[in-house]
Tab-separated table of C-alpha atoms in Angstrom:
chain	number	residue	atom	x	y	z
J	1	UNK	CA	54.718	63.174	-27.162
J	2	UNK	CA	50.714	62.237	-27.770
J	3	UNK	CA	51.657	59.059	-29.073
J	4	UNK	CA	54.124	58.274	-26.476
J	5	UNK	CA	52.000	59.253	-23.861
J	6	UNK	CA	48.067	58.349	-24.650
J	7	UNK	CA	46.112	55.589	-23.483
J	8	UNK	CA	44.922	52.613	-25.771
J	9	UNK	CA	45.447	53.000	-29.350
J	10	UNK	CA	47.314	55.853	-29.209
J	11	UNK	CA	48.412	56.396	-33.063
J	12	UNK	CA	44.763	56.205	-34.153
J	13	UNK	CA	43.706	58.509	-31.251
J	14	UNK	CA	46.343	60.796	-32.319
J	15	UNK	CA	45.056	60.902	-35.892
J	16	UNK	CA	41.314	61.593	-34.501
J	17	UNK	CA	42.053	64.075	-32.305
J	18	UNK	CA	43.981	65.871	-34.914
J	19	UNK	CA	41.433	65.760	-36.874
J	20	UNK	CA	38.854	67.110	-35.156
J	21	UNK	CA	40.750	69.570	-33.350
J	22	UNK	CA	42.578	70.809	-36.362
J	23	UNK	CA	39.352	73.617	-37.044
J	24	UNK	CA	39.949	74.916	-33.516
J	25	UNK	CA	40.196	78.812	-33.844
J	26	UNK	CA	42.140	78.513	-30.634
J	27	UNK	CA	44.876	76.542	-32.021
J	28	UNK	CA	45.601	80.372	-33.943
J	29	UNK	CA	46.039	82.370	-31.137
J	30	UNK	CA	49.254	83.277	-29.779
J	31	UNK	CA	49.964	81.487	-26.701
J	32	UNK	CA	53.423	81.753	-25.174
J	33	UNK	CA	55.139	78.169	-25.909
J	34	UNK	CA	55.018	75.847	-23.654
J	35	UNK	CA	52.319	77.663	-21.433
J	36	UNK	CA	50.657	74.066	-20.518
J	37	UNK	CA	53.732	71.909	-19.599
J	38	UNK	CA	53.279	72.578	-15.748
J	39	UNK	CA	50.131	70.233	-16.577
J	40	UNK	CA	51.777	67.359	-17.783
J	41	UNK	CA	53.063	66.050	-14.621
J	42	UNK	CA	49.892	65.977	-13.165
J	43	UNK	CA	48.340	64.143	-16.942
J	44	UNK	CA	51.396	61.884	-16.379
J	45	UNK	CA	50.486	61.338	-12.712
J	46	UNK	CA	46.496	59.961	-14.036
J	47	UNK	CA	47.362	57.675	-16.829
J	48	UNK	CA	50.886	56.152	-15.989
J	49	UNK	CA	50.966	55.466	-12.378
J	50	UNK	CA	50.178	52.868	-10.014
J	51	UNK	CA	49.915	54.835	-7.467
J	52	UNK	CA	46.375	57.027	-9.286
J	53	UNK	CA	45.028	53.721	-9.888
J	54	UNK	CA	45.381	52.414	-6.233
J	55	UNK	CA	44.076	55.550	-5.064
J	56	UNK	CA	40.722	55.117	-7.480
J	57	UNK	CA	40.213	51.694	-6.304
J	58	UNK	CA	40.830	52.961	-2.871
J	59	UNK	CA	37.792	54.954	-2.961
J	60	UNK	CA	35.342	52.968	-4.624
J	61	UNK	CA	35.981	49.910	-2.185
J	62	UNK	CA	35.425	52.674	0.667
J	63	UNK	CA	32.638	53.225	-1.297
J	64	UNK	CA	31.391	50.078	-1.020
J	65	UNK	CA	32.476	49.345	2.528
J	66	UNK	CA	30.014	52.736	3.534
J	67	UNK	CA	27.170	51.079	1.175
J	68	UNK	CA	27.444	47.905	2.642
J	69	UNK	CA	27.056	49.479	5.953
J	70	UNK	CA	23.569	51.569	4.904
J	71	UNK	CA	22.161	48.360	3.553
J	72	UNK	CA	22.856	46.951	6.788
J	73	UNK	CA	18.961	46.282	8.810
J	74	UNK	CA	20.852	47.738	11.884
J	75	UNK	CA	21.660	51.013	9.967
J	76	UNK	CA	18.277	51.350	8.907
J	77	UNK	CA	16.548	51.345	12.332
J	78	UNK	CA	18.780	53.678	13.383
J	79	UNK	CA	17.549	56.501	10.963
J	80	UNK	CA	14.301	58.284	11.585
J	81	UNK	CA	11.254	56.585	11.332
J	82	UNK	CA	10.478	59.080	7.817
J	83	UNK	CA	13.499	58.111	5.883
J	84	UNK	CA	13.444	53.968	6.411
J	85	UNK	CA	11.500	53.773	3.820
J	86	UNK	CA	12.877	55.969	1.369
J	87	UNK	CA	14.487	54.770	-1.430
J	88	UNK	CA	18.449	55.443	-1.662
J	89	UNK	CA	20.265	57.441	-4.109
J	90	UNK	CA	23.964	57.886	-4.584
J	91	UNK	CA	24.704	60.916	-6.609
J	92	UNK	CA	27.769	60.717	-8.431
J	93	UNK	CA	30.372	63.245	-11.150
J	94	UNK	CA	31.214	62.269	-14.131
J	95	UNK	CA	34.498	63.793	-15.492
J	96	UNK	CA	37.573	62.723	-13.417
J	97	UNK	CA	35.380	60.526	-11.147
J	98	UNK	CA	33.974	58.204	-13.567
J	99	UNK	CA	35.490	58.950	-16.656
J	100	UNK	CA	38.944	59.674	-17.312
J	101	UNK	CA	39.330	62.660	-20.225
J	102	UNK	CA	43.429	62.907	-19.713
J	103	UNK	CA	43.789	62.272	-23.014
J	104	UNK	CA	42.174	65.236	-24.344
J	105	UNK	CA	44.410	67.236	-21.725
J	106	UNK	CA	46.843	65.491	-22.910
J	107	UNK	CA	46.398	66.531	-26.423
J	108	UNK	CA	45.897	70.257	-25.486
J	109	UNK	CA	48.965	70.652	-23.432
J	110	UNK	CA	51.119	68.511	-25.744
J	111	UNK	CA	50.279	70.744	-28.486
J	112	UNK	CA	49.903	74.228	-26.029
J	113	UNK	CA	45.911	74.488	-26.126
J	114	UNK	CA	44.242	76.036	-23.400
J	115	UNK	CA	40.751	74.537	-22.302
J	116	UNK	CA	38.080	75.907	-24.503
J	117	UNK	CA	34.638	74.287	-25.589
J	118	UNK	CA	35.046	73.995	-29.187
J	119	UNK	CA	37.838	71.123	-28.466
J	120	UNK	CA	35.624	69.749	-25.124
J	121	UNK	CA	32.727	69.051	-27.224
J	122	UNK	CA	35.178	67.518	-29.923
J	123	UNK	CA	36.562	64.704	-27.432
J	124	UNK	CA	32.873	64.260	-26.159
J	125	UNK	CA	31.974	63.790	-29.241
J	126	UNK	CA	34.294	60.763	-29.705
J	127	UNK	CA	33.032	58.828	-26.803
J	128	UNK	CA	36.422	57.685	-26.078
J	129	UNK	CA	36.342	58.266	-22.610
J	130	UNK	CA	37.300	55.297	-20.517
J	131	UNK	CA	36.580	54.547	-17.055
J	132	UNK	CA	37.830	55.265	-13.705
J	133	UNK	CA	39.035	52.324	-12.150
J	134	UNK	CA	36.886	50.559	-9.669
J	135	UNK	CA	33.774	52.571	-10.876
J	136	UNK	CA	31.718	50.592	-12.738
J	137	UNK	CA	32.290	47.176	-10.056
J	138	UNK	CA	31.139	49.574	-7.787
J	139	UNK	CA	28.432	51.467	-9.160
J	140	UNK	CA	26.585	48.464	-10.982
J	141	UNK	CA	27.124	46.789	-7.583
J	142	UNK	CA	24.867	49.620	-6.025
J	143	UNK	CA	22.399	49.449	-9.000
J	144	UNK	CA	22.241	45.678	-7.985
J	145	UNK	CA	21.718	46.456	-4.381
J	146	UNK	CA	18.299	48.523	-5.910
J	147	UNK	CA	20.223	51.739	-5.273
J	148	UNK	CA	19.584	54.570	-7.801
J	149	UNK	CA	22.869	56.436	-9.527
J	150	UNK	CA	22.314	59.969	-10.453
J	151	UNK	CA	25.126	61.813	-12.900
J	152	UNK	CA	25.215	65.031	-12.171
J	153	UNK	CA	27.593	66.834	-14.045
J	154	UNK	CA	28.688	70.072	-15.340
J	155	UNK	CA	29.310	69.187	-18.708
J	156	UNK	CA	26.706	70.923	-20.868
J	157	UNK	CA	23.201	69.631	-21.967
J	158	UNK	CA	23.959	69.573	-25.578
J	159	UNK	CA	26.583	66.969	-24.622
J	160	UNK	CA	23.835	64.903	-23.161
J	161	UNK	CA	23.624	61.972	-26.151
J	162	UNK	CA	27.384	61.739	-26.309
J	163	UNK	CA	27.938	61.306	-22.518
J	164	UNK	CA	25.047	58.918	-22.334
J	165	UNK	CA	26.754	56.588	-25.327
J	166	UNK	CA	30.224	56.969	-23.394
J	167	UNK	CA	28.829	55.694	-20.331
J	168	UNK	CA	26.777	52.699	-21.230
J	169	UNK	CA	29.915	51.701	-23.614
J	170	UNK	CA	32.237	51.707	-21.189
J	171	UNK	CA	29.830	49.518	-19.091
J	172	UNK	CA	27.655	51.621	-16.649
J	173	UNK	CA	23.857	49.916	-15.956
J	174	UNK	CA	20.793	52.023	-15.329
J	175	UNK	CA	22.375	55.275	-17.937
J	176	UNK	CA	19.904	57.519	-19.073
J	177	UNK	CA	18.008	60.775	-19.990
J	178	UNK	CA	16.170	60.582	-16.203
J	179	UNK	CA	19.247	60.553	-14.479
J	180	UNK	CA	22.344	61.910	-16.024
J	181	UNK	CA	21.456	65.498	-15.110
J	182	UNK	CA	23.957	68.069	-16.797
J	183	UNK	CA	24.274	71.855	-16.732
J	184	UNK	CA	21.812	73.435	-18.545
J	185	UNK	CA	22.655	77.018	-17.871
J	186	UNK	CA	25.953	77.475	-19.499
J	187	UNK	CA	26.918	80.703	-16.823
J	188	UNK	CA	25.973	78.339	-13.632
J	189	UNK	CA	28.109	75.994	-12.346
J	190	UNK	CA	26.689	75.302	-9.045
J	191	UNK	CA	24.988	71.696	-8.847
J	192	UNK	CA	23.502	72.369	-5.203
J	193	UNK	CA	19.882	73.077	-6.804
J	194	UNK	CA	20.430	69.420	-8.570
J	195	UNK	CA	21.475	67.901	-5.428
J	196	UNK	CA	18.240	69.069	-3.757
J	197	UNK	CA	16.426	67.628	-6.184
J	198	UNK	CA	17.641	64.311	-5.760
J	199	UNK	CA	17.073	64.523	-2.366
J	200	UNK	CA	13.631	65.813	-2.182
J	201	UNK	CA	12.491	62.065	-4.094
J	202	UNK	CA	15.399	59.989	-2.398
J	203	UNK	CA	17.882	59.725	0.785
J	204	UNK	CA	21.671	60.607	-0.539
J	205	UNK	CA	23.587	57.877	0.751
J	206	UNK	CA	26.803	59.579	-0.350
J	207	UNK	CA	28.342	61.614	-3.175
J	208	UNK	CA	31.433	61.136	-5.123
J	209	UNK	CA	33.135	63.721	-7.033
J	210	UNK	CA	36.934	65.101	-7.802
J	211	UNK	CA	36.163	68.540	-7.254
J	212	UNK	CA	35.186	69.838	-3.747
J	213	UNK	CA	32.197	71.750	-5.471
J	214	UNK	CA	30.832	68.375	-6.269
J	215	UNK	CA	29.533	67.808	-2.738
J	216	UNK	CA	27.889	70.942	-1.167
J	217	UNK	CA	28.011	74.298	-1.772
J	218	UNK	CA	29.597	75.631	1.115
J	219	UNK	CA	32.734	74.915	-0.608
J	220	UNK	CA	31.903	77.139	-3.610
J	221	UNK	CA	33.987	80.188	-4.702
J	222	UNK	CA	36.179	80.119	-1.694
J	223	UNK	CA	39.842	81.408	-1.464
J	224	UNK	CA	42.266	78.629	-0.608
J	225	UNK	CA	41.991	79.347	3.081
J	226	UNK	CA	38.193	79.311	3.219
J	227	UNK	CA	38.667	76.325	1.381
J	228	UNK	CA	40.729	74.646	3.864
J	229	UNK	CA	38.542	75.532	6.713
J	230	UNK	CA	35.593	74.475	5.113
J	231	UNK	CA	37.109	71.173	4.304
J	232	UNK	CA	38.744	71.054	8.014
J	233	UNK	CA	35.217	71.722	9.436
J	234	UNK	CA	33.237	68.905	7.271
J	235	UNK	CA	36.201	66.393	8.044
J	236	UNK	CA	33.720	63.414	9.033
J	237	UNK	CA	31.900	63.769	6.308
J	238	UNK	CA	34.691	62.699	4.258
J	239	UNK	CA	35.168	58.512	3.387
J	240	UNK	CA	31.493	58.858	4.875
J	241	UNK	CA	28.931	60.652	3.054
J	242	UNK	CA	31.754	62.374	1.054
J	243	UNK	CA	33.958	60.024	-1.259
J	244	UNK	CA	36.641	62.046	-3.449
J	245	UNK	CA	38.618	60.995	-6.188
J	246	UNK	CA	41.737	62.210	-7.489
J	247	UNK	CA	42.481	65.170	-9.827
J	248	UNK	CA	45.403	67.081	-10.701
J	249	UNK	CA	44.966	68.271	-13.903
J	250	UNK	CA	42.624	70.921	-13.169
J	251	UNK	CA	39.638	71.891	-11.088
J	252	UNK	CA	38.470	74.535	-8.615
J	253	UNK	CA	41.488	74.646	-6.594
J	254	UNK	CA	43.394	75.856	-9.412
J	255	UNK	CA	40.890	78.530	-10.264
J	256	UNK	CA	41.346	79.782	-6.228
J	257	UNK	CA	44.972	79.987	-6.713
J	258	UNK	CA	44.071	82.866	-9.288
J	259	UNK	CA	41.406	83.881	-7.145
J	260	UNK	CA	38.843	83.276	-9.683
J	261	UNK	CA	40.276	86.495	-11.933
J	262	UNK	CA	39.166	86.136	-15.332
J	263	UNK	CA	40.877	87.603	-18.489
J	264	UNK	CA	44.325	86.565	-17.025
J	265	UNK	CA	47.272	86.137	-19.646
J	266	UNK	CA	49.163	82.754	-19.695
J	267	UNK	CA	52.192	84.893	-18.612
J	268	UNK	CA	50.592	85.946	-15.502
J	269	UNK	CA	49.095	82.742	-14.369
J	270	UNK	CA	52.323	80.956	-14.356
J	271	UNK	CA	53.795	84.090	-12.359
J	272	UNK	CA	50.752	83.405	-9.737
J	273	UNK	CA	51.534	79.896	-9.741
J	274	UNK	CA	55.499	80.332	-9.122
J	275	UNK	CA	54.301	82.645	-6.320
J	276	UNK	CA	52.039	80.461	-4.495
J	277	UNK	CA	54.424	77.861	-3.833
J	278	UNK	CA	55.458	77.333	-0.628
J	279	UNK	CA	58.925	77.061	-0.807
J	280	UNK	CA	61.776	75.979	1.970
């Protein structure tokens, strides 16, 4: 199924991702087969249709549209008098919003791997990551327009040379140490003390993530009702200041369908799953 299934050179990506998965401890433990398959309709979803790749571009030309419409003289008089003159930032994920890692969930799935870090840093590591469509037109565009790109992401520091390498080979301008800002703490996940950062030096013309968490943190470590109110409440803000891109595969919503329980078997996250669905 990898080879059927991976993007680009999929025989020789098969044969490196064997290889340097093959050492995973994980791979030993006993997982009930065929524990990841309700994740390859969503892997499926991000490399073989149309429709995920008009729904990329989609947001990067909104993203452009709203960038357009900053650089705009009019826009500019219209802010207060302190921020005309500060220089504009656009802050910006990298996994799933930039860079497209389905073929590492493809591998894990196709041969029933659950996530773990040993395997993560592996496909880092290769630099094989290629991008979302639409974001490096858009993103060097905003370089060009003398905006500055910040990467924040939660991969982890020590990923930091690997993810720099990925990005400038697949074609990003302006990549490097200064700005891709990763997680540093390996037990915090929260990027709001990042985003403040960023702001304190420059005005945040918009974010763009795949993950709710990626834009504020009043979306953080919500159930899936506080979730939808929060999202229902900041409406405005999103194709505005707030540009998401799409992601099935995994993310904070599916961790709120377990309500953030760790520890949980494979066994009783599918029977959470089965029971969240709203059915007729």
């Amino acid at each position: 199924m990898l080879r059927k299934y991976l993007l680009g050179s999929s025989l020789v990506l098969t044969a490196v991702l064997s290889a340097y998965f093959a050492g995973s401890s994980v791979a030993q433990q006993a997982v009930p087969a065929h524990s990841y398959d309700y994740q390859i309709g969503a892997i499926l979803y991000q490399q073989k249709s149309g429709e995920y790749r008009a729904l990329a571009y989609q947001a990067y030309n909104l993203a452009r549209l709203r960038l357009d419409e900053d650089l705009d003289k009019k826009s500019v008089k219209r802010l207060p008098k302190p921020e005309r003159k500060r220089p504009r930032a656009i802050i910006v994920d990298i996994d799933e919003t930039i860079l497209d890692n389905s073929p590492a969930n493809a591998y894990s799935a196709n041969n029933n791997l659950p996530f773990n870090i040993k395997d993560w840093y592996a496909w880092g590591e290769m630099r094989k990551a290629k991008a979302v469509p639409g974001s490096v037109d858009f993103l060097n565009y905003a370089v060009s327009k003398g905006v500055k790109i910040f990467f924040i992401s939660n991969r982890d520091e020590t990923q930091k040379q690997a993810t720099i390498d990925n990005l400038k080979s697949v074609g990003f301008k302006d990549v490097s140490a200064d700005n891709v800002w990763l997680r540093k703490v390996v037990t915090i996940s929260t990027k709001e003390p990042r985003r403040v950062a960023v702001a304190d030096k420059y005005r945040v013309v918009m974010l763009m993530g795949d993950n709710l968490d990626d834009f504020s943190d009043v979306f953080e470590s919500k159930s899936i009702s506080d979730r939808f109110a929060a999202v229902d409440k900041n409406r405005e803000l999103f194709g505005k200041r707030f540009i998401v891109l799409p992601n099935a595969m995994y993310g904070t919503w599916e961790n709120a369908i377990y309500e953030y329980k760790h520890g949980l078997s494979e066994l009783q996250r599918a029977e959470i799953r089965a029971n969240a669905l709203e059915l007729p």
